[in-house]
Amino acid sequence: MVKDKRATSLAVGEGFIEITPERVSVLTDMALEAQVIDEAAAEKAVARAQAAMKEDHTAEEVAAIQASLQKALAQLHVKRRRHS
């Protein structure tokens, strides 16, 4: 995202994107800047999701676990990218 000529990375969840010549619009269930991401909490969420994937679940439960895992990984990616 660019605001006031300053680029900011966001961890973005599931949603929709619309791209036009003038702008990009994002409708999502999560958009977090690096400074608000709790790295330890995201790491715990990844571990919980990975452990849950080893168990038997319905297709819907697997989809929910995978979505949680992807959100946590996106948060870690943005948080760690900012540190490097």
C-alpha positions as CSV (number, residue, x, y, z in Angstrom):
1,M,0.0,0.0,0.0
2,V,1.2,3.5,-0.8
3,K,0.0,6.4,1.3
4,D,1.6,9.9,1.3
5,K,4.3,8.5,-1.0
6,R,5.3,5.9,1.6
7,A,5.1,2.2,0.8
8,T,3.7,0.0,3.6
9,S,3.5,-3.8,3.5
10,L,0.3,-5.5,4.8
11,A,-0.5,-9.0,5.8
12,V,-3.7,-9.6,3.9
13,G,-6.2,-12.4,4.4
14,E,-8.8,-13.9,2.1
15,G,-10.9,-11.5,0.0
16,F,-11.3,-9.9,-3.3
17,I,-9.2,-7.4,-5.3
18,E,-10.2,-5.0,-8.1
19,I,-7.6,-3.3,-10.2
20,T,-8.3,-0.4,-12.4
21,P,-6.0,2.1,-14.2
22,E,-6.6,4.6,-11.3
23,R,-6.5,2.4,-8.2
24,V,-6.4,-1.0,-6.5
25,S,-9.2,-1.9,-4.2
26,V,-9.0,-4.7,-1.7
27,L,-11.9,-6.2,0.3
28,T,-10.4,-8.6,2.9
29,D,-11.0,-10.1,6.3
30,M,-7.6,-9.1,7.5
31,A,-5.1,-6.3,6.7
32,L,-2.3,-5.8,9.2
33,E,0.8,-3.6,9.2
34,A,4.0,-5.1,10.5
35,Q,4.0,-3.0,13.7
36,V,0.7,-4.4,14.9
37,I,1.6,-8.1,14.3
38,D,2.5,-10.1,17.3
39,E,5.3,-12.4,16.0
40,A,5.1,-14.8,18.9
41,A,1.3,-15.2,18.6
42,A,1.6,-15.8,14.8
43,E,4.3,-18.4,15.4
44,K,2.0,-20.2,17.9
45,A,-0.8,-20.0,15.4
46,V,1.4,-21.7,12.8
47,A,2.4,-24.4,15.2
48,R,-1.3,-25.0,16.2
49,A,-2.4,-25.2,12.6
50,Q,0.4,-27.6,11.7
51,A,-0.4,-29.9,14.6
52,A,-4.1,-29.8,13.7
53,M,-3.3,-30.8,10.1
54,K,-1.9,-34.1,11.4
55,E,-5.3,-35.0,12.8
56,D,-8.4,-36.3,11.0
57,H,-10.9,-33.6,10.1
58,T,-13.8,-33.0,7.7
59,A,-13.1,-31.1,4.5
60,E,-14.6,-27.9,6.0
61,E,-12.4,-28.2,9.0
62,V,-9.3,-28.7,6.9
63,A,-10.2,-25.6,4.8
64,A,-10.5,-23.6,8.0
65,I,-7.2,-24.8,9.4
66,Q,-5.5,-24.1,6.1
67,A,-6.9,-20.6,6.1
68,S,-5.7,-20.0,9.6
69,L,-2.2,-21.3,8.7
70,Q,-2.0,-19.0,5.6
71,K,-3.1,-16.0,7.6
72,A,-0.4,-16.7,10.3
73,L,2.2,-17.3,7.6
74,A,1.3,-14.0,5.9
75,Q,1.7,-12.1,9.2
76,L,5.1,-13.7,9.8
77,H,6.2,-12.9,6.2
78,V,5.3,-9.2,6.6
79,K,6.8,-8.9,10.1
80,R,10.1,-10.6,9.2
81,R,10.4,-8.7,5.9
82,R,10.3,-5.4,7.7
83,H,13.1,-6.5,10.0
84,S,15.5,-7.5,7.2
